[in-house]
Structure formats: structure tokens, C-alpha cells
Amino acid sequence: MENMSTGVPGIMDQMDTAMAAEGVNYTTDDVDIRIGVVTSDLGAGDRGFEGCGLDGDEGRVLAIDPVELELNGYPGCGTEAVPYIHVRGHEVVNMPGVTDVNTAVECLMMSQMFRPTSCRIRQPLKALSRAITQRESDNSHFFRDDAGLSVVFISAEDDCSADDLSVYDETVFGAYHCVEQGLDCEDDGDPNTLTRCKDRPAEAGGALFQTDYLVAQIENWKAMDRVVVSLMAGPFNQNVPARVVENLSGQPDLAPNCATPDEAIQALPGIRLTNFKNRFKANSVFHEICDPGVDSLFGNMSAKLAAQLAYRCMPKRPVDSDGNPDNGIQAQCQVWDVLLPGDENEIRTELPRCEDVPFNQTCWEMMPEPGCQSDVKLVVHRPVEAEPGT
């Protein structure tokens, strides 16, 4: 977390760079960003697991408390508690006493360092699901239906969200127990090496919260190409599988898949978290939590967010050339695909207006968008994906 608190305060600079590559001016274009934190603590129900309450933080977006931060020797985080950071035009607009984005993000990270936590059951996937479920109640101040969504998971352990709370038996609970209760894995001939793990369905005895449910929940709310999932965790893939070892009690457990040089962080394989991230394909980012250089995580994430932001909103409402509001916006514009922008070999291909070409050709149109200050967005319709680098 200390690496995060020092590495994150460059995120807005990275966002600037990424958006400039997409032709977006962060300070003048209609860019509205909200940054909040949900913890993985959902308690353990009535299982009596030591240190865990009934419902934990319940998936609520948690506030930055400047008083608590100052008591812990970290002043400068404003004068009032706020439930999230609200950024408009490169300034924080909802933290009295703080306008600098990097300072606000650092305050957000430090708030989590000083937050007392005692429940060792990690449930980030179910916490995200709970947070989305509450978007019209406890979290209504944060979530917006018309915005893109970026989710960042930071964990040195894997997800163990359970639908069957009997999983949380303190006498046997551990990383391997969670795998045993809810995953089906291959071993490639070595029973102590686990690869290609997937959720075991509930009807087949799987006790864990189903990743498919969370993906469907997001799909029913957002277009998947407007969701970016970033993961900072222990690695898990065919080259870095999960390894089963024996713990001090003689019971099977999972070995860490990476460690920092001082071993302050020893990260278990993020099996379920990796599987969830992979569902978002090109719109996903991974960074090994044992690697202190977090710039690449936020740089890659910023680039993917910038690509979403670039096409959404027109900064001002264009003139409707025929003056008839009933037949759409007849804007006199030129729109290009730009390959290798800024390079001496840059290639520009002008795109036609959709009303001027047959169906199923790449084209552009202006469309109404209540979420934009101008009420108008530019949309490029593509029958196939653009060439990489466009």
C-alpha cells in the first residue's frame, strides 16, 4: 500500500498523456471522473469468524476522513469527510481545502492504510457486486448509469466470496480451502500444481460466489466496451501456476507466487481475480503486486479510459445545418481515423457520414446524449475493429 500511495499521485499526469494521444483536452473537454473505494470486507454472516462482523462494509463507497488522517500524522486532506473524489477539468470539486487531484488520490490511499481491518476473509468480487446492487441506494451519489466504469482490484490474496457461508469455517479456512470449495482445476500431471482453474457451478457443489453472475450483472448495466478492469495481485497463469504445499499444521495450502525483496508482501496466486479480469479481454490490465513500479498499471489503465472518453461528448453543441430538430443533427464536420498519431508516418483516413453510405460501413453520426454537457456525442460505427494504434 505504501508503494501505491507514492505511485498513484502520477495518475492524472498519465491520464493527460493518454487523453492527449486521443485528442482530448482534459482541462477543457467534458471530462467528469469520480474515484472511490470499496473494501473486500463483507463479514462472515453468523459464522462467528474471529474479527469479522455480520456484513462488514457492505459494499459501500467509503469516505475519506481528514480528521482521522491528521490524527495519524497525515495532514492536508481537506476539512470535511467526502465519500469519493469528484474531478472536473483537472480539479477536485468536492473536498473543501483540496483541489489538487494527486493530493486527493493520495489521501484516499492513505485512508485505507489507516482504516482498522480485522476480517481476513477477502471478498472483492462479491463486494463489487454488492456495490453495484446499491447504486440506487447507498451508492447512488457515486455511480452513474451513463458513465464508463473502471474497476481496480488491489490484493495480495485471492477472492474467496462465498454464497454458502459454511465455507467460512475458521478451523480449516485458508487459500487452499477456498480453491477446494469452489474451483475445478487441471494439474498437468502434477497434483501439487494447479492450472486452468474455473468456477465449479453451484449445481455441481460449488460454494463460491459465481463470477458469471457478476459479469452478467455488469453486462446488464454497462456496455462491456465501456468497462475497464485492472488487477494488481499475485500472478496466476500457465507459466506461473498455483502450487499446493503443506502448512505448519500439516494441512494443504497454497504457496505465494511472488514476494517483494524484503518479503513484506508475499502474494498468493490471484486465481479468481485473474479469471474475472480475463473476461474483459483487451479492456483489462494486470500488474504484479510484488513489483513496486505501479506506473505501468495506471498508465495502461489511463490509456484504456482515455480511449473511451475520447468519443463520448462533444464539448459544444454543433450547429444543425438544416435547422430541423426532428431529423437529427446535420453537423458539417470532418472525422478521421488516425493511425500512428503524431508520428512522421501518421496516416489519416476520412470517415463518411452514416447517412451518406450503405449499411455496415465504418461511418460517423451525431447522437443525443443527456450525460454530456452539450447533450450531444459523436459516435463512430464500425463493422470491424479499427487497426491497432488508431
mmCIF file of C-alpha atoms in Angstrom:
data_model
loop_
_atom_site.group_PDB
_atom_site.id
_atom_site.type_symbol
_atom_site.label_atom_id
_atom_site.label_comp_id
_atom_site.label_asym_id
_atom_site.label_seq_id
_atom_site.Cartn_x
_atom_site.Cartn_y
_atom_site.Cartn_z
ATOM 1 C CA MET A 1 0.000 0.000 0.000
ATOM 2 C CA GLU A 2 2.914 2.354 0.627
ATOM 3 C CA ASN A 3 4.073 1.760 -2.957
ATOM 4 C CA MET A 4 0.571 2.609 -4.101
ATOM 5 C CA SER A 5 0.412 5.834 -2.085
ATOM 6 C CA THR A 6 3.638 7.082 -3.671
ATOM 7 C CA GLY A 7 2.955 5.737 -7.159
ATOM 8 C CA VAL A 8 -0.659 6.819 -7.607
ATOM 9 C CA PRO A 9 -0.039 10.583 -7.466
ATOM 10 C CA GLY A 10 1.131 10.474 -11.091
ATOM 11 C CA ILE A 11 -2.156 9.046 -12.348
ATOM 12 C CA MET A 12 -3.574 12.351 -13.608
ATOM 13 C CA ASP A 13 -0.354 13.117 -15.482
ATOM 14 C CA GLN A 14 -0.635 9.712 -17.134
ATOM 15 C CA MET A 15 -4.294 10.383 -17.879
ATOM 16 C CA ASP A 16 -3.336 13.690 -19.501
ATOM 17 C CA THR A 17 -0.769 11.976 -21.718
ATOM 18 C CA ALA A 18 -3.138 9.187 -22.718
ATOM 19 C CA MET A 19 -6.023 11.532 -23.486
ATOM 20 C CA ALA A 20 -3.802 13.872 -25.472
ATOM 21 C CA ALA A 21 -2.996 10.894 -27.708
ATOM 22 C CA GLU A 22 -6.744 10.531 -28.247
ATOM 23 C CA GLY A 23 -7.162 14.226 -28.997
ATOM 24 C CA VAL A 24 -8.908 15.056 -25.715
ATOM 25 C CA ASN A 25 -8.000 18.153 -23.695
ATOM 26 C CA TYR A 26 -8.611 17.125 -20.096
ATOM 27 C CA THR A 27 -8.908 20.685 -18.797
ATOM 28 C CA THR A 28 -11.403 21.983 -21.368
ATOM 29 C CA ASP A 29 -13.338 18.993 -22.717
ATOM 30 C CA ASP A 30 -16.267 17.472 -20.867
ATOM 31 C CA VAL A 31 -14.401 15.027 -18.610
ATOM 32 C CA ASP A 32 -16.025 14.104 -15.295
ATOM 33 C CA ILE A 33 -14.272 11.494 -13.138
ATOM 34 C CA ARG A 34 -15.263 10.014 -9.769
ATOM 35 C CA ILE A 35 -12.832 7.904 -7.738
ATOM 36 C CA GLY A 36 -13.986 5.841 -4.768
ATOM 37 C CA VAL A 37 -13.037 2.822 -2.665
ATOM 38 C CA VAL A 38 -14.987 -0.279 -1.664
ATOM 39 C CA THR A 39 -13.285 -2.791 0.659
ATOM 40 C CA SER A 40 -13.400 -6.572 0.331
ATOM 41 C CA ASP A 41 -14.801 -6.917 3.887
ATOM 42 C CA LEU A 42 -18.339 -8.313 3.735
ATOM 43 C CA GLY A 43 -18.122 -10.014 7.122
ATOM 44 C CA ALA A 44 -18.925 -13.682 7.617
ATOM 45 C CA GLY A 45 -22.632 -13.664 8.341
ATOM 46 C CA ASP A 46 -23.433 -15.519 11.543
ATOM 47 C CA ARG A 47 -20.444 -17.877 11.331
ATOM 48 C CA GLY A 48 -18.685 -16.268 14.303
ATOM 49 C CA PHE A 49 -15.398 -15.925 12.394
ATOM 50 C CA GLU A 50 -12.990 -14.023 14.665
ATOM 51 C CA GLY A 51 -12.574 -10.386 13.622
ATOM 52 C CA CYS A 52 -15.440 -10.484 11.119
ATOM 53 C CA GLY A 53 -18.808 -8.843 11.630
ATOM 54 C CA LEU A 54 -22.095 -9.866 10.059
ATOM 55 C CA ASP A 55 -21.902 -7.722 6.913
ATOM 56 C CA GLY A 56 -18.588 -5.829 7.057
ATOM 57 C CA ASP A 57 -18.549 -2.663 4.950
ATOM 58 C CA GLU A 58 -21.477 -3.955 2.847
ATOM 59 C CA GLY A 59 -20.045 -2.747 -0.452
ATOM 60 C CA ARG A 60 -20.456 0.930 0.424
ATOM 61 C CA VAL A 61 -18.213 3.558 -1.171
ATOM 62 C CA LEU A 62 -16.154 4.700 1.829
ATOM 63 C CA ALA A 63 -15.374 8.263 2.827
ATOM 64 C CA ILE A 64 -12.027 9.970 3.208
ATOM 65 C CA ASP A 65 -11.864 11.201 6.807
ATOM 66 C CA PRO A 66 -9.352 14.102 7.097
ATOM 67 C CA VAL A 67 -9.635 14.178 10.909
ATOM 68 C CA GLU A 68 -8.598 10.524 11.224
ATOM 69 C CA LEU A 69 -5.762 11.076 8.748
ATOM 70 C CA GLU A 70 -4.439 14.058 10.694
ATOM 71 C CA LEU A 71 -4.575 12.101 13.970
ATOM 72 C CA ASN A 72 -2.328 9.530 12.255
ATOM 73 C CA GLY A 73 0.183 12.178 11.246
ATOM 74 C CA TYR A 74 -1.069 12.761 7.706
ATOM 75 C CA PRO A 75 -2.454 16.331 7.434
ATOM 76 C CA GLY A 76 -3.534 18.248 4.347
ATOM 77 C CA CYS A 77 -6.537 16.154 3.307
ATOM 78 C CA GLY A 78 -9.174 18.852 3.497
ATOM 79 C CA THR A 79 -11.645 19.857 6.176
ATOM 80 C CA GLU A 80 -14.619 17.549 5.596
ATOM 81 C CA ALA A 81 -15.148 13.822 5.057
ATOM 82 C CA VAL A 82 -16.194 13.058 1.467
ATOM 83 C CA PRO A 83 -17.473 9.729 0.091
ATOM 84 C CA TYR A 84 -15.390 9.881 -3.113
ATOM 85 C CA ILE A 85 -13.173 12.185 -5.168
ATOM 86 C CA HIS A 86 -15.017 14.192 -7.820
ATOM 87 C CA VAL A 87 -12.770 15.590 -10.569
ATOM 88 C CA ARG A 88 -13.849 18.157 -13.162
ATOM 89 C CA GLY A 89 -11.397 19.799 -15.560
ATOM 90 C CA HIS A 90 -8.334 18.679 -13.586
ATOM 91 C CA GLU A 91 -9.519 19.883 -10.173
ATOM 92 C CA VAL A 92 -11.179 18.197 -7.225
ATOM 93 C CA VAL A 93 -14.539 19.904 -6.697
ATOM 94 C CA ASN A 94 -15.900 18.189 -3.570
ATOM 95 C CA MET A 95 -13.071 18.236 -0.985
ATOM 96 C CA PRO A 96 -13.056 21.541 0.918
ATOM 97 C CA GLY A 97 -9.431 22.578 1.252
ATOM 98 C CA VAL A 98 -8.114 20.307 -1.528
ATOM 99 C CA THR A 99 -8.258 20.947 -5.278
ATOM 100 C CA ASP A 100 -5.150 19.050 -6.448
ATOM 101 C CA VAL A 101 -6.111 15.626 -7.826
ATOM 102 C CA ASN A 102 -2.848 13.886 -6.952
ATOM 103 C CA THR A 103 -3.123 15.049 -3.341
ATOM 104 C CA ALA A 104 -6.716 13.841 -3.119
ATOM 105 C CA VAL A 105 -5.870 10.411 -4.555
ATOM 106 C CA GLU A 106 -3.000 10.045 -2.103
ATOM 107 C CA CYS A 107 -5.377 10.953 0.747
ATOM 108 C CA LEU A 108 -7.752 8.266 -0.500
ATOM 109 C CA MET A 109 -4.998 5.649 -0.452
ATOM 110 C CA MET A 110 -3.740 6.678 2.987
ATOM 111 C CA SER A 111 -7.293 6.477 4.335
ATOM 112 C CA GLN A 112 -7.232 2.774 3.548
ATOM 113 C CA MET A 113 -3.840 2.326 5.234
ATOM 114 C CA PHE A 114 -5.198 3.763 8.488
ATOM 115 C CA ARG A 115 -8.597 2.084 8.328
ATOM 116 C CA PRO A 116 -8.808 -0.609 11.025
ATOM 117 C CA THR A 117 -9.388 -4.024 9.439
ATOM 118 C CA SER A 118 -9.643 -7.343 11.217
ATOM 119 C CA CYS A 119 -11.636 -9.676 8.943
ATOM 120 C CA ARG A 120 -9.246 -11.853 6.935
ATOM 121 C CA ILE A 121 -11.898 -13.149 4.538
ATOM 122 C CA ARG A 122 -11.336 -11.388 1.208
ATOM 123 C CA GLN A 123 -14.462 -10.966 -0.935
ATOM 124 C CA PRO A 124 -13.637 -8.339 -3.590
ATOM 125 C CA LEU A 125 -15.824 -9.858 -6.336
ATOM 126 C CA LYS A 126 -18.917 -10.044 -4.172
ATOM 127 C CA ALA A 127 -18.134 -6.584 -2.750
ATOM 128 C CA LEU A 128 -18.161 -5.175 -6.290
ATOM 129 C CA SER A 129 -21.470 -6.929 -6.928
ATOM 130 C CA ARG A 130 -22.900 -5.525 -3.693
ATOM 131 C CA ALA A 131 -21.663 -2.029 -4.578
ATOM 132 C CA ILE A 132 -23.355 -2.179 -7.998
ATOM 133 C CA THR A 133 -26.556 -3.500 -6.444
ATOM 134 C CA GLN A 134 -26.604 -0.442 -4.178
ATOM 135 C CA ARG A 135 -26.108 2.075 -6.981
ATOM 136 C CA GLU A 136 -29.654 3.349 -6.487
ATOM 137 C CA SER A 137 -29.446 3.406 -2.673
ATOM 138 C CA ASP A 138 -26.310 3.765 -0.505
ATOM 139 C CA ASN A 139 -24.001 4.341 -3.501
ATOM 140 C CA SER A 140 -26.335 6.496 -5.590
ATOM 141 C CA HIS A 141 -24.073 9.525 -5.008
ATOM 142 C CA PHE A 142 -21.197 7.757 -6.774
ATOM 143 C CA PHE A 143 -22.423 5.535 -9.611
ATOM 144 C CA ARG A 144 -23.787 6.954 -12.867
ATOM 145 C CA ASP A 145 -25.620 4.911 -15.472
ATOM 146 C CA ASP A 146 -24.250 6.982 -18.368
ATOM 147 C CA ALA A 147 -20.570 6.865 -17.350
ATOM 148 C CA GLY A 148 -17.817 4.415 -18.198
ATOM 149 C CA LEU A 149 -16.624 2.184 -15.368
ATOM 150 C CA SER A 150 -13.063 1.398 -14.296
ATOM 151 C CA VAL A 151 -12.533 -1.205 -11.568
ATOM 152 C CA VAL A 152 -9.146 -1.652 -9.877
ATOM 153 C CA PHE A 153 -8.554 -4.657 -7.613
ATOM 154 C CA ILE A 154 -5.546 -4.480 -5.254
ATOM 155 C CA SER A 155 -4.930 -7.641 -3.234
ATOM 156 C CA ALA A 156 -2.121 -9.962 -2.146
ATOM 157 C CA GLU A 157 -4.719 -12.728 -1.697
ATOM 158 C CA ASP A 158 -7.340 -14.249 -3.964
ATOM 159 C CA ASP A 159 -11.085 -13.762 -3.821
ATOM 160 C CA CYS A 160 -12.996 -16.107 -1.507
ATOM 161 C CA SER A 161 -16.516 -14.725 -1.892
ATOM 162 C CA ALA A 162 -18.921 -17.468 -0.874
ATOM 163 C CA ASP A 163 -22.622 -17.999 -1.458
ATOM 164 C CA ASP A 164 -22.542 -20.884 1.022
ATOM 165 C CA LEU A 165 -21.243 -19.339 4.257
ATOM 166 C CA SER A 166 -20.239 -22.741 5.611
ATOM 167 C CA VAL A 167 -17.022 -22.132 3.666
ATOM 168 C CA TYR A 168 -16.081 -19.763 6.481
ATOM 169 C CA ASP A 169 -15.201 -22.494 8.960
ATOM 170 C CA GLU A 170 -12.380 -20.951 10.962
ATOM 171 C CA THR A 171 -10.841 -24.331 11.810
ATOM 172 C CA VAL A 172 -9.995 -25.107 8.173
ATOM 173 C CA PHE A 173 -10.245 -21.717 6.408
ATOM 174 C CA GLY A 174 -7.352 -20.822 4.110
ATOM 175 C CA ALA A 175 -6.372 -20.243 0.481
ATOM 176 C CA TYR A 176 -6.434 -23.918 -0.470
ATOM 177 C CA HIS A 177 -9.756 -24.424 1.322
ATOM 178 C CA CYS A 178 -11.320 -21.737 -0.877
ATOM 179 C CA VAL A 179 -9.982 -23.431 -4.015
ATOM 180 C CA GLU A 180 -11.233 -26.804 -2.809
ATOM 181 C CA GLN A 181 -14.703 -25.445 -2.085
ATOM 182 C CA GLY A 182 -15.339 -23.659 -5.347
ATOM 183 C CA LEU A 183 -12.874 -24.280 -8.179
ATOM 184 C CA ASP A 184 -12.153 -27.058 -10.644
ATOM 185 C CA CYS A 185 -8.509 -27.006 -11.765
ATOM 186 C CA GLU A 186 -6.240 -29.048 -14.020
ATOM 187 C CA ASP A 187 -2.881 -30.260 -12.720
ATOM 188 C CA ASP A 188 -0.940 -31.119 -15.905
ATOM 189 C CA GLY A 189 0.168 -34.393 -14.342
ATOM 190 C CA ASP A 190 1.418 -32.870 -11.076
ATOM 191 C CA PRO A 191 -1.261 -32.987 -8.329
ATOM 192 C CA ASN A 192 0.568 -30.206 -6.461
ATOM 193 C CA THR A 193 0.340 -27.779 -9.403
ATOM 194 C CA LEU A 194 -2.984 -26.194 -10.321
ATOM 195 C CA THR A 195 -3.629 -24.582 -13.710
ATOM 196 C CA ARG A 196 -6.646 -23.540 -15.816
ATOM 197 C CA CYS A 197 -8.997 -23.189 -12.839
ATOM 198 C CA LYS A 198 -12.657 -22.296 -13.296
ATOM 199 C CA ASP A 199 -15.645 -21.809 -11.002
ATOM 200 C CA ARG A 200 -17.448 -25.000 -10.033
ATOM 201 C CA PRO A 201 -21.183 -24.390 -10.670
ATOM 202 C CA ALA A 202 -23.472 -24.356 -7.653
ATOM 203 C CA GLU A 203 -25.393 -27.335 -9.030
ATOM 204 C CA ALA A 204 -22.124 -29.298 -9.017
ATOM 205 C CA GLY A 205 -21.377 -28.394 -5.409
ATOM 206 C CA GLY A 206 -19.548 -25.109 -5.899
ATOM 207 C CA ALA A 207 -19.875 -22.987 -2.766
ATOM 208 C CA LEU A 208 -18.263 -19.763 -4.036
ATOM 209 C CA PHE A 209 -19.963 -16.687 -5.476
ATOM 210 C CA GLN A 210 -20.199 -17.226 -9.229
ATOM 211 C CA THR A 211 -18.047 -14.995 -11.430
ATOM 212 C CA ASP A 212 -20.586 -15.469 -14.253
ATOM 213 C CA TYR A 213 -23.214 -13.734 -12.126
ATOM 214 C CA LEU A 214 -21.033 -10.641 -11.628
ATOM 215 C CA VAL A 215 -20.138 -10.441 -15.328
ATOM 216 C CA ALA A 216 -23.837 -10.690 -16.258
ATOM 217 C CA GLN A 217 -24.689 -8.049 -13.658
ATOM 218 C CA ILE A 218 -22.225 -5.640 -15.264
ATOM 219 C CA GLU A 219 -23.339 -6.527 -18.815
ATOM 220 C CA ASN A 220 -26.946 -5.759 -17.897
ATOM 221 C CA TRP A 221 -25.870 -2.315 -16.712
ATOM 222 C CA LYS A 222 -22.999 -1.207 -18.977
ATOM 223 C CA ALA A 223 -21.772 -1.910 -22.480
ATOM 224 C CA MET A 224 -18.759 -4.175 -21.932
ATOM 225 C CA ASP A 225 -16.531 -1.987 -24.111
ATOM 226 C CA ARG A 226 -17.089 0.822 -21.584
ATOM 227 C CA VAL A 227 -15.725 -1.206 -18.656
ATOM 228 C CA VAL A 228 -12.011 -1.434 -17.807
ATOM 229 C CA VAL A 229 -10.835 -3.968 -15.193
ATOM 230 C CA SER A 230 -7.346 -3.587 -13.705
ATOM 231 C CA LEU A 231 -5.796 -6.096 -11.334
ATOM 232 C CA MET A 232 -2.821 -5.702 -9.016
ATOM 233 C CA ALA A 233 -2.333 -9.107 -7.395
ATOM 234 C CA GLY A 234 -0.261 -12.261 -7.293
ATOM 235 C CA PRO A 235 0.299 -13.729 -10.787
ATOM 236 C CA PHE A 236 -1.577 -16.807 -11.989
ATOM 237 C CA ASN A 237 -1.272 -18.276 -15.464
ATOM 238 C CA GLN A 238 0.047 -21.401 -17.187
ATOM 239 C CA ASN A 239 3.622 -20.231 -16.683
ATOM 240 C CA VAL A 240 3.002 -19.277 -13.050
ATOM 241 C CA PRO A 241 0.523 -21.877 -11.732
ATOM 242 C CA ALA A 242 -0.757 -22.279 -8.182
ATOM 243 C CA ARG A 243 1.416 -24.577 -6.072
ATOM 244 C CA VAL A 244 -0.010 -26.726 -3.269
ATOM 245 C CA VAL A 245 2.217 -27.058 -0.205
ATOM 246 C CA GLU A 246 1.846 -28.295 3.356
ATOM 247 C CA ASN A 247 1.458 -25.667 6.074
ATOM 248 C CA LEU A 248 2.779 -25.827 9.648
ATOM 249 C CA SER A 249 -0.339 -27.717 10.739
ATOM 250 C CA GLY A 250 0.250 -30.373 8.117
ATOM 251 C CA GLN A 251 -2.727 -29.214 6.018
ATOM 252 C CA PRO A 252 -2.628 -28.368 2.276
ATOM 253 C CA ASP A 253 -2.178 -24.703 1.486
ATOM 254 C CA LEU A 254 -1.120 -22.511 -1.439
ATOM 255 C CA ALA A 255 2.391 -21.120 -1.742
ATOM 256 C CA PRO A 256 2.983 -17.436 -2.563
ATOM 257 C CA ASN A 257 3.547 -16.796 -6.264
ATOM 258 C CA CYS A 258 5.667 -13.691 -5.735
ATOM 259 C CA ALA A 259 7.327 -11.722 -2.938
ATOM 260 C CA THR A 260 8.997 -8.343 -2.554
ATOM 261 C CA PRO A 261 12.750 -8.408 -1.787
ATOM 262 C CA ASP A 262 12.066 -7.658 1.887
ATOM 263 C CA GLU A 263 9.178 -10.179 1.873
ATOM 264 C CA ALA A 264 6.860 -7.504 3.270
ATOM 265 C CA ILE A 265 4.418 -8.667 0.580
ATOM 266 C CA GLN A 266 4.060 -12.365 -0.191
ATOM 267 C CA ALA A 267 1.256 -12.665 -2.698
ATOM 268 C CA LEU A 268 -0.846 -15.762 -3.245
ATOM 269 C CA PRO A 269 -1.979 -16.586 -6.802
ATOM 270 C CA GLY A 270 -4.962 -14.428 -7.753
ATOM 271 C CA ILE A 271 -6.872 -17.231 -9.442
ATOM 272 C CA ARG A 272 -10.474 -15.994 -9.346
ATOM 273 C CA LEU A 273 -9.456 -12.355 -9.689
ATOM 274 C CA THR A 274 -7.424 -13.207 -12.807
ATOM 275 C CA ASN A 275 -10.317 -15.193 -14.280
ATOM 276 C CA PHE A 276 -12.632 -12.211 -13.779
ATOM 277 C CA LYS A 277 -10.127 -9.775 -15.287
ATOM 278 C CA ASN A 278 -9.658 -12.012 -18.323
ATOM 279 C CA ARG A 279 -13.373 -11.815 -19.133
ATOM 280 C CA PHE A 280 -12.770 -8.205 -20.197
ATOM 281 C CA LYS A 281 -10.063 -9.190 -22.707
ATOM 282 C CA ALA A 282 -8.414 -6.127 -24.272
ATOM 283 C CA ASN A 283 -10.096 -3.869 -21.728
ATOM 284 C CA SER A 284 -8.132 -5.376 -18.851
ATOM 285 C CA VAL A 285 -4.770 -4.634 -17.231
ATOM 286 C CA PHE A 286 -2.568 -6.711 -14.895
ATOM 287 C CA HIS A 287 0.312 -5.657 -12.653
ATOM 288 C CA GLU A 288 2.130 -7.945 -10.236
ATOM 289 C CA ILE A 289 1.620 -6.611 -6.711
ATOM 290 C CA CYS A 290 5.194 -7.546 -5.736
ATOM 291 C CA ASP A 291 6.517 -5.103 -8.379
ATOM 292 C CA PRO A 292 6.781 -1.617 -6.815
ATOM 293 C CA GLY A 293 6.616 0.147 -10.186
ATOM 294 C CA VAL A 294 2.879 0.820 -10.345
ATOM 295 C CA ASP A 295 3.184 3.470 -13.075
ATOM 296 C CA SER A 296 2.601 0.887 -15.809
ATOM 297 C CA LEU A 297 -0.658 -0.264 -14.198
ATOM 298 C CA PHE A 298 -2.128 3.222 -14.101
ATOM 299 C CA GLY A 299 -0.584 4.209 -17.418
ATOM 300 C CA ASN A 300 -2.233 1.279 -19.207
ATOM 301 C CA MET A 301 -5.492 1.854 -17.362
ATOM 302 C CA SER A 302 -5.430 5.553 -18.236
ATOM 303 C CA ALA A 303 -4.901 4.770 -21.923
ATOM 304 C CA LYS A 304 -7.932 2.479 -21.986
ATOM 305 C CA LEU A 305 -10.071 5.028 -20.138
ATOM 306 C CA ALA A 306 -8.928 7.793 -22.447
ATOM 307 C CA ALA A 307 -9.993 5.775 -25.480
ATOM 308 C CA GLN A 308 -13.500 5.631 -24.006
ATOM 309 C CA LEU A 309 -13.598 9.291 -23.089
ATOM 310 C CA ALA A 310 -12.399 10.448 -26.488
ATOM 311 C CA TYR A 311 -15.549 9.665 -28.434
ATOM 312 C CA ARG A 312 -18.238 10.339 -25.873
ATOM 313 C CA CYS A 313 -19.088 14.012 -25.652
ATOM 314 C CA MET A 314 -18.888 16.969 -27.989
ATOM 315 C CA PRO A 315 -17.506 19.919 -25.981
ATOM 316 C CA LYS A 316 -20.174 22.203 -27.507
ATOM 317 C CA ARG A 317 -23.411 21.539 -29.357
ATOM 318 C CA PRO A 318 -22.711 21.669 -33.101
ATOM 319 C CA VAL A 319 -24.856 23.802 -35.401
ATOM 320 C CA ASP A 320 -27.703 21.858 -37.037
ATOM 321 C CA SER A 321 -27.194 22.902 -40.639
ATOM 322 C CA ASP A 322 -30.785 22.269 -41.802
ATOM 323 C CA GLY A 323 -32.374 23.807 -38.708
ATOM 324 C CA ASN A 324 -34.789 20.891 -38.267
ATOM 325 C CA PRO A 325 -34.543 19.311 -34.768
ATOM 326 C CA ASP A 326 -36.840 16.418 -35.767
ATOM 327 C CA ASN A 327 -34.436 14.698 -38.174
ATOM 328 C CA GLY A 328 -31.293 14.567 -36.055
ATOM 329 C CA ILE A 329 -28.279 16.861 -36.080
ATOM 330 C CA GLN A 330 -26.973 17.684 -39.552
ATOM 331 C CA ALA A 331 -23.491 18.778 -38.475
ATOM 332 C CA GLN A 332 -20.908 19.939 -41.001
ATOM 333 C CA CYS A 333 -17.869 18.046 -39.673
ATOM 334 C CA GLN A 334 -14.858 16.118 -40.850
ATOM 335 C CA VAL A 335 -13.928 12.944 -38.957
ATOM 336 C CA TRP A 336 -10.770 10.880 -39.471
ATOM 337 C CA ASP A 337 -9.266 7.638 -38.330
ATOM 338 C CA VAL A 338 -5.668 8.493 -37.466
ATOM 339 C CA LEU A 339 -3.076 5.725 -37.476
ATOM 340 C CA LEU A 340 0.180 6.424 -35.564
ATOM 341 C CA PRO A 341 -0.943 9.890 -34.339
ATOM 342 C CA GLY A 342 1.918 12.366 -34.007
ATOM 343 C CA ASP A 343 4.340 10.083 -35.859
ATOM 344 C CA GLU A 344 6.026 11.220 -39.069
ATOM 345 C CA ASN A 345 4.308 8.277 -40.778
ATOM 346 C CA GLU A 346 0.861 9.288 -39.480
ATOM 347 C CA ILE A 347 -1.946 8.139 -41.795
ATOM 348 C CA ARG A 348 -5.346 9.846 -41.869
ATOM 349 C CA THR A 349 -8.452 8.242 -43.367
ATOM 350 C CA GLU A 350 -11.539 10.424 -43.584
ATOM 351 C CA LEU A 351 -14.741 8.693 -42.457
ATOM 352 C CA PRO A 352 -18.091 9.326 -44.183
ATOM 353 C CA ARG A 353 -21.299 10.425 -42.505
ATOM 354 C CA CYS A 354 -23.526 7.381 -41.880
ATOM 355 C CA GLU A 355 -26.473 8.802 -43.830
ATOM 356 C CA ASP A 356 -24.272 9.036 -46.925
ATOM 357 C CA VAL A 357 -23.131 5.387 -47.122
ATOM 358 C CA PRO A 358 -24.780 1.923 -47.211
ATOM 359 C CA PHE A 359 -25.310 -0.053 -44.013
ATOM 360 C CA ASN A 360 -22.347 -1.899 -42.468
ATOM 361 C CA GLN A 361 -19.638 0.559 -43.405
ATOM 362 C CA THR A 362 -17.471 2.471 -40.951
ATOM 363 C CA CYS A 363 -19.090 5.882 -40.565
ATOM 364 C CA TRP A 364 -19.924 8.597 -38.021
ATOM 365 C CA GLU A 365 -23.007 10.364 -36.738
ATOM 366 C CA MET A 366 -24.021 12.849 -34.069
ATOM 367 C CA MET A 367 -26.381 11.458 -31.436
ATOM 368 C CA PRO A 368 -28.149 12.915 -28.408
ATOM 369 C CA GLU A 369 -26.544 12.113 -25.046
ATOM 370 C CA PRO A 370 -28.122 13.540 -21.865
ATOM 371 C CA GLY A 371 -24.956 12.685 -19.946
ATOM 372 C CA CYS A 372 -22.958 15.251 -21.972
ATOM 373 C CA GLN A 373 -22.980 18.929 -21.068
ATOM 374 C CA SER A 374 -23.591 19.655 -24.767
ATOM 375 C CA ASP A 375 -26.287 16.917 -24.899
ATOM 376 C CA VAL A 376 -24.502 15.561 -27.999
ATOM 377 C CA LYS A 377 -21.947 12.833 -28.624
ATOM 378 C CA LEU A 378 -20.026 11.743 -31.714
ATOM 379 C CA VAL A 379 -20.349 8.026 -32.441
ATOM 380 C CA VAL A 380 -18.231 6.033 -34.889
ATOM 381 C CA HIS A 381 -19.956 2.849 -36.056
ATOM 382 C CA ARG A 382 -17.577 0.060 -37.070
ATOM 383 C CA PRO A 383 -18.461 -3.328 -38.618
ATOM 384 C CA VAL A 384 -14.902 -4.470 -37.735
ATOM 385 C CA GLU A 385 -12.350 -3.332 -35.169
ATOM 386 C CA ALA A 386 -10.025 -0.476 -36.039
ATOM 387 C CA GLU A 387 -6.417 -1.263 -36.837
ATOM 388 C CA PRO A 388 -4.298 -1.328 -33.636
ATOM 389 C CA GLY A 389 -2.765 2.069 -32.965
ATOM 390 C CA THR A 390 -5.700 4.012 -34.471
#
